Short mmCIF file of C-alpha atoms in Angstrom, two decimals:
data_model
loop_
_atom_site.label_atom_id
_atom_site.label_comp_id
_atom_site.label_asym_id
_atom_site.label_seq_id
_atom_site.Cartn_x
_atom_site.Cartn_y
_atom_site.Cartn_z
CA UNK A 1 14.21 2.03 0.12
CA UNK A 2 13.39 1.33 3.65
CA UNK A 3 12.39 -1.96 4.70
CA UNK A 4 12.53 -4.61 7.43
CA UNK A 5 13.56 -7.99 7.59
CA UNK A 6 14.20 -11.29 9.86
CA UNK A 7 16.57 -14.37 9.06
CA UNK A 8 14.36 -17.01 7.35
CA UNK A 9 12.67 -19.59 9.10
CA UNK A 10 10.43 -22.90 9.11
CA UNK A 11 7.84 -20.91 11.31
CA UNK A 12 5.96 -19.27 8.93
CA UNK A 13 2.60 -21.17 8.25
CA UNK A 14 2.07 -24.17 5.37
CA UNK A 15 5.01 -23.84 3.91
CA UNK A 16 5.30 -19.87 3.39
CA UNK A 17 7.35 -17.49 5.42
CA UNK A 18 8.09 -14.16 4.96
CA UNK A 19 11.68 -12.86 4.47
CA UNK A 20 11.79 -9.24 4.02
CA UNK A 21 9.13 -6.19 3.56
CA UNK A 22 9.16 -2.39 3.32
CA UNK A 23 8.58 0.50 1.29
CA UNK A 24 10.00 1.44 -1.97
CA UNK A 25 10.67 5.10 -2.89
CA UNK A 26 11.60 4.85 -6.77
CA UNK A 27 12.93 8.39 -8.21
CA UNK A 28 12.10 9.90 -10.98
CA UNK A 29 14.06 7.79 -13.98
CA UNK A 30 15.26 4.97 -11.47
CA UNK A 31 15.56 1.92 -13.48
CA UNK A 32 15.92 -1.47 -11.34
CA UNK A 33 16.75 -4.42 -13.25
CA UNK A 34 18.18 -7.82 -12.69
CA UNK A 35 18.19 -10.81 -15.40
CA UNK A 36 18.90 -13.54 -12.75
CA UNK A 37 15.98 -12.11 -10.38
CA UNK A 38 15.88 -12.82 -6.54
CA UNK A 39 15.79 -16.18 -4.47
CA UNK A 40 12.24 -15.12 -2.97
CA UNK A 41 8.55 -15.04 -4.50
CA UNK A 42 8.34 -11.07 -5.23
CA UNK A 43 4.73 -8.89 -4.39
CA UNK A 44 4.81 -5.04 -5.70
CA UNK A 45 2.14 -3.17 -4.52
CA UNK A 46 1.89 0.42 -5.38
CA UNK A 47 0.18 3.76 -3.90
CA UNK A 48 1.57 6.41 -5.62
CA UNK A 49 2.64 6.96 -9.02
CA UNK A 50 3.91 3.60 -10.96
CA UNK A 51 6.26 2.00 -12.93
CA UNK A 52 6.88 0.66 -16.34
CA UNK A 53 7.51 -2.92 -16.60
CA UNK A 54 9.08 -4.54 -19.29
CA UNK A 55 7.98 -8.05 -19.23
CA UNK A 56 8.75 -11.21 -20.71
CA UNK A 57 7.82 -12.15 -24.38
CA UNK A 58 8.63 -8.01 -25.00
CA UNK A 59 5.15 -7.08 -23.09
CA UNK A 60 5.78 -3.87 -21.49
CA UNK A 61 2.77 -2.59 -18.70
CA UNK A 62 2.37 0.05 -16.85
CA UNK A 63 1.47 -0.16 -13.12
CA UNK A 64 -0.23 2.85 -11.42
CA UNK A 65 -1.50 3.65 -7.73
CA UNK A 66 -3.39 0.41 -6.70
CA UNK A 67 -1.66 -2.30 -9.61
CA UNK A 68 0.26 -5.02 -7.96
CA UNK A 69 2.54 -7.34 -9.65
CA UNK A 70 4.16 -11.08 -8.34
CA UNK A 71 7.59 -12.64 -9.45
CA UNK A 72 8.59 -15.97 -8.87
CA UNK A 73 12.03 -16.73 -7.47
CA UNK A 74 14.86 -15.95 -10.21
CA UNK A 75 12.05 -14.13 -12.45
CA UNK A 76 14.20 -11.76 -14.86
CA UNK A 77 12.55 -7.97 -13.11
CA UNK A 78 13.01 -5.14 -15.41
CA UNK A 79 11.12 -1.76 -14.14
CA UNK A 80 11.56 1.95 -14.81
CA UNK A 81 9.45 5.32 -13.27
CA UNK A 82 9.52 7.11 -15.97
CA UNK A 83 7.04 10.23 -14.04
CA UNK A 84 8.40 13.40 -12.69
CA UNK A 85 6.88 12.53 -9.29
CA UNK A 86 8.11 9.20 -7.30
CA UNK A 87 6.72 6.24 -7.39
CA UNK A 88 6.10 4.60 -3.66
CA UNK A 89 5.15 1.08 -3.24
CA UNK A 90 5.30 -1.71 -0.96
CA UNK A 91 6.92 -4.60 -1.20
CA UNK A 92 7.63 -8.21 0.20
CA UNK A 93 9.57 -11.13 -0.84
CA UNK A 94 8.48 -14.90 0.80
CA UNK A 95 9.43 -18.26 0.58
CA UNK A 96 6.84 -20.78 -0.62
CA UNK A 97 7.05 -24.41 -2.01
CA UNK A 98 7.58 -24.43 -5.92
CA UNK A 99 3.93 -25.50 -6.76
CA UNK A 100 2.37 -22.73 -5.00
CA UNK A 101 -0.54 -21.34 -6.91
CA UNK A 102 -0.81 -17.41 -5.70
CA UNK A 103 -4.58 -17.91 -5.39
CA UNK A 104 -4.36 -18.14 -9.60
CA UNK A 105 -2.46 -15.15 -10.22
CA UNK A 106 0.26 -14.91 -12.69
CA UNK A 107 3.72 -13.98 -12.02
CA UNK A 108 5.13 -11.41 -14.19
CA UNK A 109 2.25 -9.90 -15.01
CA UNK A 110 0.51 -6.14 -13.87
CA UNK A 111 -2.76 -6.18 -12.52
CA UNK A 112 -4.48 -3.10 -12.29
CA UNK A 113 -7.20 -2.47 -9.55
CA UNK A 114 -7.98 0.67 -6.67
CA UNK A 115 -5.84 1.03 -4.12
CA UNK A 116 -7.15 -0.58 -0.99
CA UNK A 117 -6.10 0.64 2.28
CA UNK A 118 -6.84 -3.24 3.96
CA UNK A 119 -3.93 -4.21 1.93
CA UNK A 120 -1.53 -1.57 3.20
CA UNK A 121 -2.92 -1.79 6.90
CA UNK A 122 -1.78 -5.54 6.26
CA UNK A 123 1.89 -4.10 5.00
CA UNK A 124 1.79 -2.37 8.00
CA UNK A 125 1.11 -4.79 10.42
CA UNK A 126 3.56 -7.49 8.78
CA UNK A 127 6.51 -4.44 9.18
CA UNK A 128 5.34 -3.63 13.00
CA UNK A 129 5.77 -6.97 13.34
CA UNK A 130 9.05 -7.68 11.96
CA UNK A 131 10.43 -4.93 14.12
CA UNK A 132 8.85 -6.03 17.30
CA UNK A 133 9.74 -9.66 16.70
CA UNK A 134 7.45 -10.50 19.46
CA UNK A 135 6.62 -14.48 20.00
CA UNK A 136 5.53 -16.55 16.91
CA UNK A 137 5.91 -13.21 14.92
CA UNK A 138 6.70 -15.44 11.74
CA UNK A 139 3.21 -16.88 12.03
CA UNK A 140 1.62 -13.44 12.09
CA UNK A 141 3.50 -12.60 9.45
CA UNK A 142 2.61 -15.20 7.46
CA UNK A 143 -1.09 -14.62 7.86
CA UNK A 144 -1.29 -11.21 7.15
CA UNK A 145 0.57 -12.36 3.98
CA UNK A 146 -2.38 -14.95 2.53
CA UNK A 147 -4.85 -11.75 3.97
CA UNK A 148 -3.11 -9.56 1.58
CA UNK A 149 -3.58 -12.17 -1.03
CA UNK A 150 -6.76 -12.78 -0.33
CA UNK A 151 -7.64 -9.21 -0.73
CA UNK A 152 -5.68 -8.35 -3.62
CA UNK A 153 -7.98 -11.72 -5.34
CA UNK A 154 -11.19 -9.37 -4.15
CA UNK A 155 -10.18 -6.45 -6.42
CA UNK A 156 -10.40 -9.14 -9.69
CA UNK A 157 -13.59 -9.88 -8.92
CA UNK A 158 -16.19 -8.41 -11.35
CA UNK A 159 -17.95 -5.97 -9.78
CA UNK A 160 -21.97 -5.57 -10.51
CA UNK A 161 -23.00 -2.71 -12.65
CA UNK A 162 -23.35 -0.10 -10.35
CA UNK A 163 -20.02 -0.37 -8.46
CA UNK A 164 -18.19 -0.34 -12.67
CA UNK A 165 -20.76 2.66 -13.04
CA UNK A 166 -19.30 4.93 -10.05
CA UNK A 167 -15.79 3.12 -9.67
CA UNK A 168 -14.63 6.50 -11.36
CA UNK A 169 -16.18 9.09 -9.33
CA UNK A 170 -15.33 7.67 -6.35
CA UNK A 171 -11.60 7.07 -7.57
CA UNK A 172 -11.41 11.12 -8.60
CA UNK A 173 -12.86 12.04 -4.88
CA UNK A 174 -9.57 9.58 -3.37
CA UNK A 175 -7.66 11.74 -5.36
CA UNK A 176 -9.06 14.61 -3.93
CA UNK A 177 -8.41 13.08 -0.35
CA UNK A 178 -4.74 13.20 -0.84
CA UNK A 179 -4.79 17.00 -1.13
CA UNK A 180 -4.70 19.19 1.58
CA UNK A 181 -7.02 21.50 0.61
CA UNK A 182 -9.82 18.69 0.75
CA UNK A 183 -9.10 16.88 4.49
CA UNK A 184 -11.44 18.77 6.00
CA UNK A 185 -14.85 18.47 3.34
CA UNK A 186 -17.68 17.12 4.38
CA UNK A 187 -19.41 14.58 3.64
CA UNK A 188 -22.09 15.82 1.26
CA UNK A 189 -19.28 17.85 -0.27
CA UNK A 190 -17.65 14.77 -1.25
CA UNK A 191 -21.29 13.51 -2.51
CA UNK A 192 -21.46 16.72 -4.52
CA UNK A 193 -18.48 16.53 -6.47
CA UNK A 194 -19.37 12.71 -7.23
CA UNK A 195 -23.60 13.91 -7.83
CA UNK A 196 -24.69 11.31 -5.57
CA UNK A 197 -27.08 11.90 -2.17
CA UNK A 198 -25.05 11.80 0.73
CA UNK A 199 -26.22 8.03 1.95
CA UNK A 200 -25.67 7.07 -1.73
CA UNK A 201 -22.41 8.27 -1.65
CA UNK A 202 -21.09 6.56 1.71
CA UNK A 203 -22.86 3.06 0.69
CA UNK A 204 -21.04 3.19 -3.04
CA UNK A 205 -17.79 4.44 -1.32
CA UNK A 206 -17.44 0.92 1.66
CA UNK A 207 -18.99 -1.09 -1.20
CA UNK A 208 -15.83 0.26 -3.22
CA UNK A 209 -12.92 0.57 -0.92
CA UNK A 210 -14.03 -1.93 2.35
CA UNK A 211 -13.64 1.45 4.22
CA UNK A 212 -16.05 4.73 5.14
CA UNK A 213 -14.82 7.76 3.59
CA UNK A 214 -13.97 9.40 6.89
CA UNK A 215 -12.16 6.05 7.76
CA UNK A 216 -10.36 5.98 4.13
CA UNK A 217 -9.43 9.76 4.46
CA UNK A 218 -8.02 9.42 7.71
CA UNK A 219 -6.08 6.05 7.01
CA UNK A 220 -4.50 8.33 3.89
CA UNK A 221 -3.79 11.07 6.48
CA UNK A 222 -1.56 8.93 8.29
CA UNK A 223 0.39 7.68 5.85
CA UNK A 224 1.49 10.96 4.42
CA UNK A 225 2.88 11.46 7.59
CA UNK A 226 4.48 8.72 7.78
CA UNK A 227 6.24 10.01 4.95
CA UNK A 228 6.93 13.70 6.18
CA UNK A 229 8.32 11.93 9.51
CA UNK A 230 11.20 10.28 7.11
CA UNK A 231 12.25 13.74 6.06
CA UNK A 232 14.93 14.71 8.68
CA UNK A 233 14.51 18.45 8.14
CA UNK A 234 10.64 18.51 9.70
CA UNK A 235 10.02 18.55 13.58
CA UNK A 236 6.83 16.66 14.03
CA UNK A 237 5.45 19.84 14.77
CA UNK A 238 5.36 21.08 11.32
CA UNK A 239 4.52 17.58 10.29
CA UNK A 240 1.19 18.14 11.74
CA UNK A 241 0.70 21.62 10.13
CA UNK A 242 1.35 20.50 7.03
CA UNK A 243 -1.49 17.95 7.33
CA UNK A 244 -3.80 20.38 8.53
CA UNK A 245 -4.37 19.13 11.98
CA UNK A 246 -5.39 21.95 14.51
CA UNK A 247 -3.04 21.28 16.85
CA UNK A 248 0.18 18.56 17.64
CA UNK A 249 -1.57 17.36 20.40
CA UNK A 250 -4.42 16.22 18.15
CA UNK A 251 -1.58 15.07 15.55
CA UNK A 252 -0.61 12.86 17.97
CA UNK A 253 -3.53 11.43 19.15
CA UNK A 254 -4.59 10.76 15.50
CA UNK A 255 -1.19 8.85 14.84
CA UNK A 256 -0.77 7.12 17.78
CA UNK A 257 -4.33 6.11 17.16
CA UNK A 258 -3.66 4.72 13.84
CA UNK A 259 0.11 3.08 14.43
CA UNK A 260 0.31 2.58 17.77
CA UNK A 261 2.87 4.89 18.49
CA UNK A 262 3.40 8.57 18.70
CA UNK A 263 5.00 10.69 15.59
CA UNK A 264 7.94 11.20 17.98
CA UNK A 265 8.25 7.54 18.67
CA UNK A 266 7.88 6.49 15.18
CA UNK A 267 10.58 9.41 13.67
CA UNK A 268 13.24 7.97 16.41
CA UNK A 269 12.63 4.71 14.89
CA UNK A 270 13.49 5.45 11.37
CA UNK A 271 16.89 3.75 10.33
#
């Protein structure tokens, strides 16, 4: 698990701070389970691969890439991967007055929508920020919090007919986007494989996701090399390679970019 946190305050914003927020890396068959729960309201988010949680009144859900799921302070959690491949989410746990409504959702309960990269930009942002700890950092945090919220509200919206109509294609070309083999298609190759014109394709796409495909490729990019960077026996060098990029000057430029900080930068700063 890697994650960041600061020592809780009043500074957040109406009554909600944040506490603590990372990334979860859950193994194949890791179980996590406590009956007395946590002191802190609880978000889940994932973007790879899920979990199955077993959920009060014997309701048992599975969450997959894009489902999110709250718990309230002291909520019994109970959650198992039960995939060969490992299950990576993020996560953040905030304090907020008892009769706090999380925009209407329900704690303890999977909801199931696509993954949108807005959400984990705001992850990102709340976890630069925590390590930074620049002036009124809490506040920042606590803002990119109810934008998360907010956004994760957007994806239970019903959407017109259309969007329900292609929601699959477009899902099966993000999977595509994740392999290596496809970072470098085209556009009207990803309009192909969905049988939509190219300007069909890009309007159904942002309509989807809040992002361009180029945007929502590259965004995905980045975060898988995030990921390499963590793994102690890759140079950033090879990093790059594996990704595809041309050359580790252009790796670079890409991250840096994106995070605001160079591969290098960002591997020296991994606890």
């Amino acid at each position: 698990m890697v994650f960041n946190n600061y020592t809780n305050s009043n500074d957040g914003l109406m009554g909600i701070s944040v506490a603590i927020s990372g990334r979860i890396f859950s193994a194949s068959e890791r179980r996590f389970k406590t009956d007395k729960g946590e002191r802190y309201w609880k978000l889940l988010y994932y973007t790879k691969g899920g979990e199955k949680f077993f959920l009060k009144d014997g309701i048992v859900s599975d969450a997959k890439e894009g489902s999110f799921i709250f718990f309230k302070p002291y909520e019994k959690q109970h959650r198992i991967n039960e995939s060969s491949v490992v299950a990576e989410s993020y996560f953040i746990c905030f304090n907020a007055p008892d009769d706090f409504d999380l925009l209407g959702f329900e704690s303890g309960k999977v909801y199931n929508a696509p993954l949108v990269m807005k959400v984990c930009d705001s992850f990102e942002e709340i976890i630069k920020e925590i390590q930074l700890r620049n002036p009124h950092f809490e506040k920042i945090c606590a803002s990119k919090l109810f934008e998360i919220l907010s956004n994760l509200k957007r994806t239970q919206e019903p959407l017109n007919f259309e969007m329900m109509q292609y929601g699959d294609k477009i899902a099966s070309v993000i999977t595509l986007m994740r392999r290596k083999d496809y970072f470098e298609n085209t556009l009207e190759e990803y309009a192909e494989i969905c049988k939509m014109s190219k300007f069909h394709f890009l309007r159904v796409f942002k309509e989807i996701t809040g992002e361009s495909p180029i945007e929502y490729r590259n965004k995905i990019r980045i975060e898988r090399a995030k990921e390499l960077l963590h793994d102690k026996n890759l140079s950033v060098k090879e990093v790059g390679i594996k990704l595809g990029y041309s050359s580790p000057s252009y790796f670079c430029d890409a991250f840096k970019k994106k995070t605001g900080i160079s591969p290098k930068e960002y591997k020296k700063n991994i606890k």
